[in-house]
Amino acid sequence: MTPASRPRTLATHPEPQSHVSLPVFKVIGEPPKGVIERALSVFADVRAGEGATTLLLTLNVFLLLAGYSVMKPARDGLILTEGGAELASYSAAAQAVLLMGVVPLYGWLGTKVVRIRLIAIVTTFFATALVVFYAGGLAGLREGFAFYIFIGLLNVFMVSQFWQFANDLFTEGQGRRLFPFIGVGQSLGAWVGAAAVSPLVQGLNYTPYTLMLLGAAVLAVAFSTTLMANTMETSRGDHEVHKAAQEPLGQQGGFELIWQDRYLFWIAVLIILLNVVNTTGQYILNRLIVGEAAARFGSGGSAVVDSRQFITAFSGSITAAVNLVGLLLQLFVTARVIRWIGIRGALFVLPVIALINYSLIAVMPILAVVRVGKILENSTDYSIQNTLRQALFLPTSREAKYKAKAAIDTFFTRAGDVVSAGVVALGQVTALTVSAFAWFSVLLTIVWLWVARKIAQEHRRRTV
């Protein structure tokens, strides 16, 4: 508990007044806001003692998403030119299989080391692996499939780990107030990283392998902000914060916690449904992009290189648009949505948008329509839905915040991708059209709305 979250003490101070006999109440015990808090208060309800940590966490998640967004088009450029849209969808199954072993390993590691060392180990592993992929690419290895799997793991683990750390630092009340602003860093980083891809690729002739090396450097800088935030909070002298920083987690595993808790269970189901819908939509987009590249450049010879550069740049432009819209939503909409309709009401925003999106794609399955629809869907996912996902874990135990959240953000996220890959495989066998895939997503969003209602009921029991 940070100083700003401690109960306020009210004391009466009778002042001599000739015309009023009532005592005057003053709030004592809370320090005044500093320069950082006053500046950030323009955007969020940042209170005394919260400013520096909030700013560091915002910078931290900015760097993480900027690094990922730089590498995401590199991932797409490699996989789509080496294996096509179908291979990109099937890779989710490999990720899920890996996560069945990685998630328990992560939970076990959390019982052996304190949180900052846990974060250091995970960050070092991913940064080092990026350097290895860079060297492999220069050596001429065909690593598109392996890199696609790796980037999926990096994204879910690094971002999930960041929000685990933020949940551990802040109380539920602080999280509700500060998470929307911290999420601005996530949206801004995603936009800046994605917007940088086209100038880097087209202007400076960066290759997908150069983007890997850049991503590794960004991860290293991001960890330095985590270290500073951890040092700052543990040095405050607050007993609870210091205790949490020095204690490993309990022995219960993430999967065990999810099976035992209905609230966590329904969150896991929601994440599966969300990712089946989103990944199927990404397959639709990839399929149309590959078709466009083939129509422009044909096949064979230099066409492969031209197609790779086109797909990388086109994917980067879509990601940049998604992240710009997501940033605007995070700045001007997310906090207001949570304040006006609450955490429970916000659960229904994204599935309603997805329902409308895929209904339109089903009747107009063309690249321009899919492009606009996915930009709207993904930008809402990265802003309102992402902040909501993190806030749902505020009223849970510390073990749930690290272990169950890690399992949900990694294994169950990729489990949704596996289901989507199965749908893609079935669609290939039965020659499903783009419209058919879209109608499938429409049906799933209806189920998604029902699951959101179950989570809202469980959240009400925990917080009211």
CSV table of C-alpha atoms in Angstrom, one decimal:
chain,number,residue,atom,x,y,z
A,1,MET,CA,0.0,0.0,0.0
A,2,THR,CA,1.5,3.3,-1.0
A,3,PRO,CA,1.3,6.4,1.1
A,4,ALA,CA,-1.5,7.8,-1.1
A,5,SER,CA,-3.7,4.8,-0.4
A,6,ARG,CA,-3.6,5.0,3.4
A,7,PRO,CA,-6.7,6.0,5.3
A,8,ARG,CA,-7.0,9.7,5.9
A,9,THR,CA,-7.2,10.9,9.4
A,10,LEU,CA,-9.8,13.5,10.3
A,11,ALA,CA,-9.3,15.8,13.2
A,12,THR,CA,-11.3,18.7,14.5
A,13,HIS,CA,-9.7,22.1,15.1
A,14,PRO,CA,-12.1,24.5,16.7
A,15,GLU,CA,-11.2,28.0,15.6
A,16,PRO,CA,-12.3,31.2,17.5
A,17,GLN,CA,-15.2,32.6,15.5
A,18,SER,CA,-17.8,35.1,16.8
A,19,HIS,CA,-20.6,34.0,14.5
A,20,VAL,CA,-20.1,30.2,14.0
A,21,SER,CA,-20.1,27.7,16.8
A,22,LEU,CA,-19.6,24.6,14.6
A,23,PRO,CA,-16.1,23.0,14.5
A,24,VAL,CA,-14.1,23.1,11.3
A,25,PHE,CA,-12.9,19.8,9.9
A,26,LYS,CA,-9.5,19.6,8.2
A,27,VAL,CA,-7.7,16.7,6.5
A,28,ILE,CA,-4.3,16.0,8.0
A,29,GLY,CA,-1.7,13.3,7.4
A,30,GLU,CA,-1.6,13.5,3.6
A,31,PRO,CA,1.4,15.3,2.0
A,32,PRO,CA,0.7,17.9,-0.7
A,33,LYS,CA,1.1,16.9,-4.4
A,34,GLY,CA,4.5,17.4,-6.0
A,35,VAL,CA,5.2,18.8,-9.4
A,36,ILE,CA,4.8,15.5,-11.2
A,37,GLU,CA,1.4,14.8,-9.5
A,38,ARG,CA,0.1,18.2,-10.4
A,39,ALA,CA,1.2,17.8,-14.0
A,40,LEU,CA,-0.3,14.3,-14.3
A,41,SER,CA,-3.6,15.4,-12.6
A,42,VAL,CA,-4.5,17.1,-15.8
A,43,PHE,CA,-5.0,13.6,-17.3
A,44,ALA,CA,-5.8,11.4,-14.3
A,45,ASP,CA,-6.6,11.4,-10.6
A,46,VAL,CA,-3.0,11.1,-9.5
A,47,ARG,CA,-2.5,11.7,-5.8
A,48,ALA,CA,0.5,12.6,-3.6
A,49,GLY,CA,3.3,10.1,-3.7
A,50,GLU,CA,1.9,8.3,-6.9
A,51,GLY,CA,3.4,10.5,-9.6
A,52,ALA,CA,6.9,9.2,-10.1
A,53,THR,CA,5.9,5.5,-10.0
A,54,THR,CA,3.0,6.2,-12.4
A,55,LEU,CA,5.2,8.0,-14.8
A,56,LEU,CA,7.9,5.2,-14.7
A,57,LEU,CA,5.2,2.5,-15.3
A,58,THR,CA,3.8,4.5,-18.2
A,59,LEU,CA,7.2,4.8,-19.8
A,60,ASN,CA,7.9,1.1,-19.1
A,61,VAL,CA,4.8,-0.2,-21.0
A,62,PHE,CA,5.4,2.4,-23.7
A,63,LEU,CA,8.8,0.9,-24.4
A,64,LEU,CA,7.4,-2.7,-24.3
A,65,LEU,CA,4.7,-2.0,-26.8
A,66,ALA,CA,7.0,0.1,-29.0
A,67,GLY,CA,9.5,-2.7,-29.2
A,68,TYR,CA,6.8,-5.3,-30.0
A,69,SER,CA,5.1,-3.1,-32.6
A,70,VAL,CA,8.5,-2.7,-34.4
A,71,MET,CA,8.9,-6.5,-34.5
A,72,LYS,CA,5.4,-7.5,-35.3
A,73,PRO,CA,5.5,-6.4,-39.0
A,74,ALA,CA,8.9,-8.2,-39.2
A,75,ARG,CA,7.2,-11.3,-37.9
A,76,ASP,CA,4.4,-10.9,-40.5
A,77,GLY,CA,6.8,-10.3,-43.4
A,78,LEU,CA,8.8,-13.4,-42.6
A,79,ILE,CA,5.9,-15.9,-42.0
A,80,LEU,CA,3.7,-14.7,-44.9
A,81,THR,CA,6.4,-15.0,-47.5
A,82,GLU,CA,7.8,-18.2,-46.1
A,83,GLY,CA,4.6,-20.0,-45.4
A,84,GLY,CA,1.5,-18.0,-46.1
A,85,ALA,CA,-1.6,-17.0,-44.0
A,86,GLU,CA,-2.4,-20.6,-43.1
A,87,LEU,CA,1.0,-21.2,-41.5
A,88,ALA,CA,0.6,-18.1,-39.4
A,89,SER,CA,-2.7,-19.4,-38.1
A,90,TYR,CA,-1.3,-22.9,-37.4
A,91,SER,CA,1.6,-21.5,-35.4
A,92,ALA,CA,-0.8,-20.7,-32.6
A,93,ALA,CA,-1.1,-24.4,-31.9
A,94,ALA,CA,2.7,-24.7,-31.4
A,95,GLN,CA,2.6,-21.7,-29.0
A,96,ALA,CA,-0.2,-23.3,-26.9
A,97,VAL,CA,1.8,-26.6,-26.6
A,98,LEU,CA,4.9,-24.7,-25.5
A,99,LEU,CA,2.9,-22.7,-23.0
A,100,MET,CA,1.6,-25.8,-21.3
A,101,GLY,CA,5.1,-26.3,-20.1
A,102,VAL,CA,6.3,-22.7,-19.9
A,103,VAL,CA,3.4,-21.4,-17.6
A,104,PRO,CA,4.0,-24.0,-14.8
A,105,LEU,CA,7.8,-23.2,-15.2
A,106,TYR,CA,7.1,-19.5,-14.7
A,107,GLY,CA,4.9,-20.2,-11.7
A,108,TRP,CA,7.6,-22.5,-10.2
A,109,LEU,CA,10.2,-19.8,-10.7
A,110,GLY,CA,7.9,-17.3,-9.0
A,111,THR,CA,8.0,-19.4,-5.8
A,112,LYS,CA,11.8,-19.4,-5.8
A,113,VAL,CA,12.8,-15.8,-6.5
A,114,VAL,CA,11.5,-12.3,-5.6
A,115,ARG,CA,9.5,-10.4,-8.2
A,116,ILE,CA,12.3,-8.1,-9.5
A,117,ARG,CA,14.5,-11.1,-10.1
A,118,LEU,CA,11.7,-13.0,-11.8
A,119,ILE,CA,11.2,-10.0,-14.2
A,120,ALA,CA,14.9,-9.8,-14.8
A,121,ILE,CA,15.2,-13.5,-15.8
A,122,VAL,CA,12.3,-13.3,-18.2
A,123,THR,CA,13.4,-10.1,-19.8
A,124,THR,CA,17.0,-11.3,-20.3
A,125,PHE,CA,15.8,-14.5,-21.9
A,126,PHE,CA,13.7,-12.7,-24.5
A,127,ALA,CA,16.3,-10.0,-25.3
A,128,THR,CA,19.0,-12.7,-25.7
A,129,ALA,CA,16.8,-14.8,-28.0
A,130,LEU,CA,16.2,-11.8,-30.2
A,131,VAL,CA,19.9,-11.4,-30.8
A,132,VAL,CA,20.1,-15.1,-31.6
A,133,PHE,CA,17.3,-14.7,-34.2
A,134,TYR,CA,19.1,-11.7,-35.7
A,135,ALA,CA,22.3,-13.8,-36.1
A,136,GLY,CA,20.3,-16.7,-37.6
A,137,GLY,CA,18.7,-14.4,-40.1
A,138,LEU,CA,22.0,-13.0,-41.2
A,139,ALA,CA,23.2,-16.6,-41.7
A,140,GLY,CA,20.4,-17.2,-44.1
A,141,LEU,CA,18.2,-19.5,-41.9
A,142,ARG,CA,14.5,-19.8,-42.7
A,143,GLU,CA,13.2,-18.8,-39.3
A,144,GLY,CA,9.8,-17.2,-40.1
A,145,PHE,CA,7.8,-20.0,-38.3
A,146,ALA,CA,10.0,-20.1,-35.2
A,147,PHE,CA,10.1,-16.3,-35.0
A,148,TYR,CA,6.3,-16.0,-35.3
A,149,ILE,CA,5.9,-18.4,-32.4
A,150,PHE,CA,8.6,-16.6,-30.4
A,151,ILE,CA,7.1,-13.1,-30.9
A,152,GLY,CA,3.7,-14.4,-29.8
A,153,LEU,CA,5.3,-15.7,-26.6
A,154,LEU,CA,7.3,-12.5,-26.0
A,155,ASN,CA,4.2,-10.3,-26.5
A,156,VAL,CA,1.9,-12.1,-24.1
A,157,PHE,CA,4.6,-12.8,-21.4
A,158,MET,CA,6.3,-9.3,-21.3
A,159,VAL,CA,3.0,-7.4,-21.3
A,160,SER,CA,1.3,-9.7,-18.9
A,161,GLN,CA,4.3,-9.5,-16.6
A,162,PHE,CA,4.3,-5.8,-16.6
A,163,TRP,CA,0.6,-5.7,-15.6
A,164,GLN,CA,1.3,-8.3,-12.9
A,165,PHE,CA,3.9,-6.0,-11.5
A,166,ALA,CA,1.5,-3.0,-11.7
A,167,ASN,CA,-1.3,-5.0,-9.9
A,168,ASP,CA,1.2,-5.9,-7.2
A,169,LEU,CA,2.2,-2.2,-6.6
A,170,PHE,CA,-1.2,-0.7,-6.5
A,171,THR,CA,-4.4,-1.2,-4.5
A,172,GLU,CA,-7.7,-1.7,-6.2
A,173,GLY,CA,-8.7,1.9,-5.8
A,174,GLN,CA,-5.4,3.1,-7.2
A,175,GLY,CA,-5.6,0.7,-10.1
A,176,ARG,CA,-9.0,2.0,-11.1
A,177,ARG,CA,-7.7,5.6,-11.1
A,178,LEU,CA,-4.2,5.1,-12.6
A,179,PHE,CA,-4.5,2.1,-15.0
A,180,PRO,CA,-6.3,4.2,-17.7
A,181,PHE,CA,-3.4,6.7,-17.7
A,182,ILE,CA,-0.8,4.0,-17.6
A,183,GLY,CA,-2.6,2.4,-20.5
A,184,VAL,CA,-1.9,5.6,-22.5
A,185,GLY,CA,1.8,4.6,-22.5
A,186,GLN,CA,0.8,1.2,-23.9
A,187,SER,CA,-1.3,2.7,-26.7
A,188,LEU,CA,1.3,5.4,-27.4
A,189,GLY,CA,4.2,3.0,-27.5
A,190,ALA,CA,2.3,0.7,-29.9
A,191,TRP,CA,1.5,3.5,-32.2
A,192,VAL,CA,5.0,5.0,-32.2
A,193,GLY,CA,6.6,1.6,-32.8
A,194,ALA,CA,4.3,0.7,-35.6
A,195,ALA,CA,4.6,4.1,-37.2
A,196,ALA,CA,8.3,3.8,-37.2
A,197,VAL,CA,8.3,0.6,-39.3
A,198,SER,CA,7.6,2.1,-42.8
A,199,PRO,CA,10.2,4.8,-42.5
A,200,LEU,CA,12.8,2.3,-41.2
A,201,VAL,CA,12.0,-0.3,-43.9
A,202,GLN,CA,11.4,2.0,-46.9
A,203,GLY,CA,13.6,4.9,-45.9
A,204,LEU,CA,16.6,3.2,-44.2
A,205,ASN,CA,16.3,-0.2,-45.8
A,206,TYR,CA,15.9,-2.0,-42.4
A,207,THR,CA,15.2,-5.7,-42.8
A,208,PRO,CA,13.1,-7.8,-40.5
A,209,TYR,CA,16.3,-9.0,-38.9
A,210,THR,CA,17.5,-5.4,-38.1
A,211,LEU,CA,14.1,-4.8,-36.4
A,212,MET,CA,14.8,-7.8,-34.2
A,213,LEU,CA,18.0,-6.2,-32.9
A,214,LEU,CA,16.2,-3.0,-32.3
A,215,GLY,CA,13.6,-4.8,-30.3
A,216,ALA,CA,16.2,-6.4,-28.0
A,217,ALA,CA,17.7,-3.0,-27.2
A,218,VAL,CA,14.3,-1.6,-26.3
A,219,LEU,CA,13.6,-4.5,-24.0
A,220,ALA,CA,16.8,-3.7,-22.1
A,221,VAL,CA,15.8,-0.1,-21.6
A,222,ALA,CA,12.3,-1.1,-20.5
A,223,PHE,CA,13.7,-3.3,-17.7
A,224,SER,CA,15.7,-0.3,-16.3
A,225,THR,CA,12.4,1.5,-15.8
A,226,THR,CA,11.0,-1.5,-14.0
A,227,LEU,CA,14.0,-1.6,-11.7
A,228,MET,CA,13.6,2.1,-10.9
A,229,ALA,CA,9.9,1.8,-10.1
A,230,ASN,CA,10.6,-1.3,-7.9
A,231,THR,CA,13.4,0.5,-6.0
A,232,MET,CA,11.3,3.6,-5.5
A,233,GLU,CA,8.3,1.8,-4.1
A,234,THR,CA,10.3,-0.5,-1.8
A,235,SER,CA,12.4,2.3,-0.4
A,236,ARG,CA,9.3,4.2,0.8
A,237,GLY,CA,9.3,2.3,4.1
A,238,ASP,CA,5.7,1.1,3.6
A,239,HIS,CA,5.6,-2.3,5.3
A,240,GLU,CA,3.1,-4.0,2.9
A,241,VAL,CA,4.9,-2.9,-0.3
A,242,HIS,CA,8.3,-3.9,1.1
A,243,LYS,CA,7.0,-7.3,2.2
A,244,ALA,CA,5.5,-8.0,-1.2
A,245,ALA,CA,8.7,-7.1,-2.9
A,246,GLN,CA,10.8,-9.5,-0.7
A,247,GLU,CA,8.5,-12.5,-0.7
A,248,PRO,CA,8.2,-15.2,-3.4
A,249,LEU,CA,4.7,-16.4,-4.3
A,250,GLY,CA,2.8,-19.2,-2.7
A,251,GLN,CA,2.8,-22.8,-4.0
A,252,GLN,CA,-0.6,-22.9,-5.8
A,253,GLY,CA,-0.2,-23.1,-9.6
A,254,GLY,CA,-1.9,-20.8,-12.1
A,255,PHE,CA,-4.1,-23.5,-13.6
A,256,GLU,CA,-5.1,-24.8,-10.2
A,257,LEU,CA,-6.2,-21.3,-9.2
A,258,ILE,CA,-8.3,-20.9,-12.3
A,259,TRP,CA,-10.1,-24.2,-11.9
A,260,GLN,CA,-10.9,-23.4,-8.2
A,261,ASP,CA,-12.2,-19.9,-8.8
A,262,ARG,CA,-15.3,-19.2,-10.9
A,263,TYR,CA,-14.3,-15.6,-11.4
A,264,LEU,CA,-10.9,-16.5,-12.8
A,265,PHE,CA,-12.5,-19.4,-14.8
A,266,TRP,CA,-14.9,-17.1,-16.7
A,267,ILE,CA,-12.1,-14.6,-17.4
A,268,ALA,CA,-10.2,-17.5,-19.0
A,269,VAL,CA,-13.2,-18.4,-21.1
A,270,LEU,CA,-13.6,-14.8,-22.2
A,271,ILE,CA,-10.0,-14.6,-23.3
A,272,ILE,CA,-10.4,-17.8,-25.3
A,273,LEU,CA,-13.5,-16.4,-27.1
A,274,LEU,CA,-11.9,-13.0,-27.7
A,275,ASN,CA,-8.8,-14.6,-29.3
A,276,VAL,CA,-10.8,-17.0,-31.4
A,277,VAL,CA,-12.7,-14.1,-32.9
A,278,ASN,CA,-9.7,-11.8,-33.2
A,279,THR,CA,-7.3,-14.4,-34.7
A,280,THR,CA,-9.9,-15.6,-37.2
A,281,GLY,CA,-10.3,-12.0,-38.2
A,282,GLN,CA,-6.6,-11.6,-38.6
A,283,TYR,CA,-6.6,-14.7,-40.8
A,284,ILE,CA,-9.2,-13.1,-43.0
A,285,LEU,CA,-7.1,-9.9,-43.2
A,286,ASN,CA,-3.9,-11.9,-44.0
A,287,ARG,CA,-5.6,-14.0,-46.7
A,288,LEU,CA,-6.7,-10.8,-48.5
A,289,ILE,CA,-3.3,-9.2,-48.1
A,290,VAL,CA,-1.5,-12.2,-49.6
A,291,GLY,CA,-4.0,-12.1,-52.5
A,292,GLU,CA,-3.3,-8.5,-53.1
A,293,ALA,CA,0.4,-9.0,-53.1
A,294,ALA,CA,0.1,-11.9,-55.6
A,295,ALA,CA,-2.1,-9.7,-57.8
A,296,ARG,CA,0.5,-7.0,-57.7
A,297,PHE,CA,3.8,-8.9,-58.0
A,298,GLY,CA,3.0,-12.4,-59.2
A,299,SER,CA,5.2,-15.2,-58.0
A,300,GLY,CA,8.8,-16.4,-58.4
A,301,GLY,CA,12.1,-14.6,-58.7
A,302,SER,CA,12.2,-11.1,-57.4
A,303,ALA,CA,8.5,-11.2,-56.7
A,304,VAL,CA,9.1,-12.9,-53.3
A,305,VAL,CA,11.3,-10.0,-52.1
A,306,ASP,CA,8.9,-7.4,-53.5
A,307,SER,CA,5.9,-9.2,-51.8
A,308,ARG,CA,7.8,-9.4,-48.5
A,309,GLN,CA,8.5,-5.7,-48.5
A,310,PHE,CA,5.0,-4.8,-49.5
A,311,ILE,CA,3.4,-7.1,-46.9
A,312,THR,CA,5.8,-5.7,-44.2
A,313,ALA,CA,5.0,-2.1,-45.0
A,314,PHE,CA,1.2,-2.7,-45.5
A,315,SER,CA,1.1,-4.6,-42.2
A,316,GLY,CA,3.0,-1.8,-40.5
A,317,SER,CA,0.5,0.8,-41.9
A,318,ILE,CA,-2.4,-1.1,-40.5
A,319,THR,CA,-0.7,-1.6,-37.1
A,320,ALA,CA,0.1,2.1,-37.0
A,321,ALA,CA,-3.5,3.0,-37.7
A,322,VAL,CA,-4.7,0.6,-35.0
A,323,ASN,CA,-2.4,2.0,-32.5
A,324,LEU,CA,-3.2,5.7,-33.4
A,325,VAL,CA,-6.9,5.1,-32.9
A,326,GLY,CA,-6.2,3.0,-29.8
A,327,LEU,CA,-4.1,5.9,-28.4
A,328,LEU,CA,-7.0,8.4,-29.0
A,329,LEU,CA,-9.4,6.0,-27.3
A,330,GLN,CA,-7.1,5.5,-24.4
A,331,LEU,CA,-6.6,9.3,-24.0
A,332,PHE,CA,-10.2,10.4,-24.3
A,333,VAL,CA,-12.5,7.5,-23.9
A,334,THR,CA,-11.2,4.6,-21.7
A,335,ALA,CA,-11.2,6.5,-18.3
A,336,ARG,CA,-14.6,8.0,-19.1
A,337,VAL,CA,-16.1,4.6,-20.0
A,338,ILE,CA,-14.9,3.0,-16.8
A,339,ARG,CA,-16.1,6.0,-14.8
A,340,TRP,CA,-19.5,6.2,-16.4
A,341,ILE,CA,-20.5,2.5,-16.8
A,342,GLY,CA,-18.0,0.9,-14.5
A,343,ILE,CA,-15.8,-2.2,-14.9
A,344,ARG,CA,-18.8,-4.4,-15.4
A,345,GLY,CA,-20.4,-2.3,-18.1
A,346,ALA,CA,-17.1,-2.0,-20.0
A,347,LEU,CA,-17.1,-5.8,-20.4
A,348,PHE,CA,-19.7,-5.4,-23.2
A,349,VAL,CA,-18.0,-2.7,-25.3
A,350,LEU,CA,-15.7,-4.8,-27.4
A,351,PRO,CA,-18.0,-7.8,-28.1
A,352,VAL,CA,-20.7,-5.4,-29.4
A,353,ILE,CA,-18.1,-3.7,-31.7
A,354,ALA,CA,-17.0,-7.2,-32.9
A,355,LEU,CA,-20.6,-8.3,-33.6
A,356,ILE,CA,-21.1,-5.2,-35.8
A,357,ASN,CA,-17.7,-5.6,-37.5
A,358,TYR,CA,-18.0,-9.2,-38.5
A,359,SER,CA,-21.6,-8.8,-39.6
A,360,LEU,CA,-20.4,-6.2,-42.1
A,361,ILE,CA,-17.5,-8.3,-43.2
A,362,ALA,CA,-19.8,-11.2,-43.8
A,363,VAL,CA,-21.8,-9.2,-46.4
A,364,MET,CA,-18.9,-7.2,-47.8
A,365,PRO,CA,-15.8,-9.4,-47.7
A,366,ILE,CA,-13.3,-7.1,-49.4
A,367,LEU,CA,-9.9,-5.8,-48.2
A,368,ALA,CA,-11.0,-2.2,-47.7
A,369,VAL,CA,-13.9,-3.2,-45.4
A,370,VAL,CA,-11.8,-5.8,-43.5
A,371,ARG,CA,-9.0,-3.3,-43.0
A,372,VAL,CA,-11.3,-0.6,-41.5
A,373,GLY,CA,-13.2,-3.2,-39.4
A,374,LYS,CA,-10.0,-4.7,-37.9
A,375,ILE,CA,-8.6,-1.3,-37.2
A,376,LEU,CA,-11.7,-0.4,-35.1
A,377,GLU,CA,-11.8,-3.8,-33.4
A,378,ASN,CA,-8.1,-4.0,-32.6
A,379,SER,CA,-7.8,-0.4,-31.4
A,380,THR,CA,-10.7,-1.0,-29.0
A,381,ASP,CA,-9.0,-4.2,-27.8
A,382,TYR,CA,-5.7,-2.4,-27.2
A,383,SER,CA,-7.3,0.5,-25.3
A,384,ILE,CA,-10.6,-0.1,-23.5
A,385,GLN,CA,-10.5,-3.9,-23.4
A,386,ASN,CA,-6.9,-4.0,-22.4
A,387,THR,CA,-7.3,-1.7,-19.4
A,388,LEU,CA,-10.4,-3.6,-18.4
A,389,ARG,CA,-8.5,-6.9,-18.5
A,390,GLN,CA,-5.9,-5.6,-16.1
A,391,ALA,CA,-8.4,-4.0,-13.8
A,392,LEU,CA,-10.3,-7.3,-13.5
A,393,PHE,CA,-7.4,-8.7,-11.5
A,394,LEU,CA,-7.3,-5.9,-8.9
A,395,PRO,CA,-9.7,-7.7,-6.5
A,396,THR,CA,-7.8,-11.0,-6.6
A,397,SER,CA,-5.0,-12.5,-4.5
A,398,ARG,CA,-1.3,-11.9,-5.2
A,399,GLU,CA,-0.9,-15.5,-6.4
A,400,ALA,CA,-3.8,-14.9,-8.9
A,401,LYS,CA,-2.3,-11.7,-10.1
A,402,TYR,CA,1.0,-13.4,-11.1
A,403,LYS,CA,0.3,-17.1,-11.7
A,404,ALA,CA,-3.4,-17.2,-12.8
A,405,LYS,CA,-2.9,-14.0,-14.8
A,406,ALA,CA,0.2,-15.4,-16.5
A,407,ALA,CA,-1.8,-18.6,-17.4
A,408,ILE,CA,-4.7,-16.6,-18.7
A,409,ASP,CA,-2.6,-14.1,-20.6
A,410,THR,CA,-0.5,-16.7,-22.2
A,411,PHE,CA,-1.9,-20.3,-22.4
A,412,PHE,CA,-5.6,-19.3,-22.6
A,413,THR,CA,-4.8,-16.5,-25.1
A,414,ARG,CA,-3.0,-19.0,-27.3
A,415,ALA,CA,-5.7,-21.7,-26.7
A,416,GLY,CA,-8.1,-19.3,-28.4
A,417,ASP,CA,-5.6,-19.0,-31.3
A,418,VAL,CA,-5.5,-22.9,-31.5
A,419,VAL,CA,-9.2,-23.1,-31.9
A,420,SER,CA,-9.0,-20.4,-34.6
A,421,ALA,CA,-6.3,-22.5,-36.3
A,422,GLY,CA,-8.6,-25.5,-36.2
A,423,VAL,CA,-11.3,-23.4,-37.8
A,424,VAL,CA,-8.8,-22.3,-40.5
A,425,ALA,CA,-7.8,-25.9,-41.2
A,426,LEU,CA,-11.4,-26.9,-41.5
A,427,GLY,CA,-12.1,-24.0,-43.8
A,428,GLN,CA,-9.2,-25.1,-46.0
A,429,VAL,CA,-10.6,-28.6,-46.3
A,430,THR,CA,-14.2,-27.4,-47.0
A,431,ALA,CA,-13.1,-24.4,-49.0
A,432,LEU,CA,-14.9,-21.9,-46.8
A,433,THR,CA,-15.2,-18.4,-48.1
A,434,VAL,CA,-14.2,-15.2,-46.2
A,435,SER,CA,-17.9,-14.6,-45.6
A,436,ALA,CA,-18.3,-18.0,-43.9
A,437,PHE,CA,-15.4,-17.2,-41.6
A,438,ALA,CA,-17.0,-13.9,-40.7
A,439,TRP,CA,-20.4,-15.5,-39.9
A,440,PHE,CA,-18.6,-18.0,-37.6
A,441,SER,CA,-17.1,-15.0,-35.7
A,442,VAL,CA,-20.6,-13.5,-35.4
A,443,LEU,CA,-21.9,-16.6,-33.6
A,444,LEU,CA,-18.9,-16.6,-31.2
A,445,THR,CA,-19.5,-12.9,-30.3
A,446,ILE,CA,-23.0,-13.8,-29.1
A,447,VAL,CA,-21.5,-16.4,-26.7
A,448,TRP,CA,-18.9,-13.8,-25.7
A,449,LEU,CA,-21.6,-11.5,-24.6
A,450,TRP,CA,-23.1,-14.2,-22.4
A,451,VAL,CA,-19.7,-14.9,-20.7
A,452,ALA,CA,-19.2,-11.2,-20.1
A,453,ARG,CA,-22.5,-11.2,-18.2
A,454,LYS,CA,-21.2,-14.1,-16.0
A,455,ILE,CA,-18.0,-12.2,-15.2
A,456,ALA,CA,-19.9,-9.1,-14.3
A,457,GLN,CA,-22.0,-11.1,-11.8
A,458,GLU,CA,-18.9,-12.5,-10.2
A,459,HIS,CA,-17.1,-9.1,-10.1
A,460,ARG,CA,-20.2,-7.6,-8.3
A,461,ARG,CA,-19.9,-10.3,-5.6
A,462,ARG,CA,-16.3,-9.5,-5.0
A,463,THR,CA,-16.5,-5.7,-4.9
A,464,VAL,CA,-19.9,-4.8,-3.5
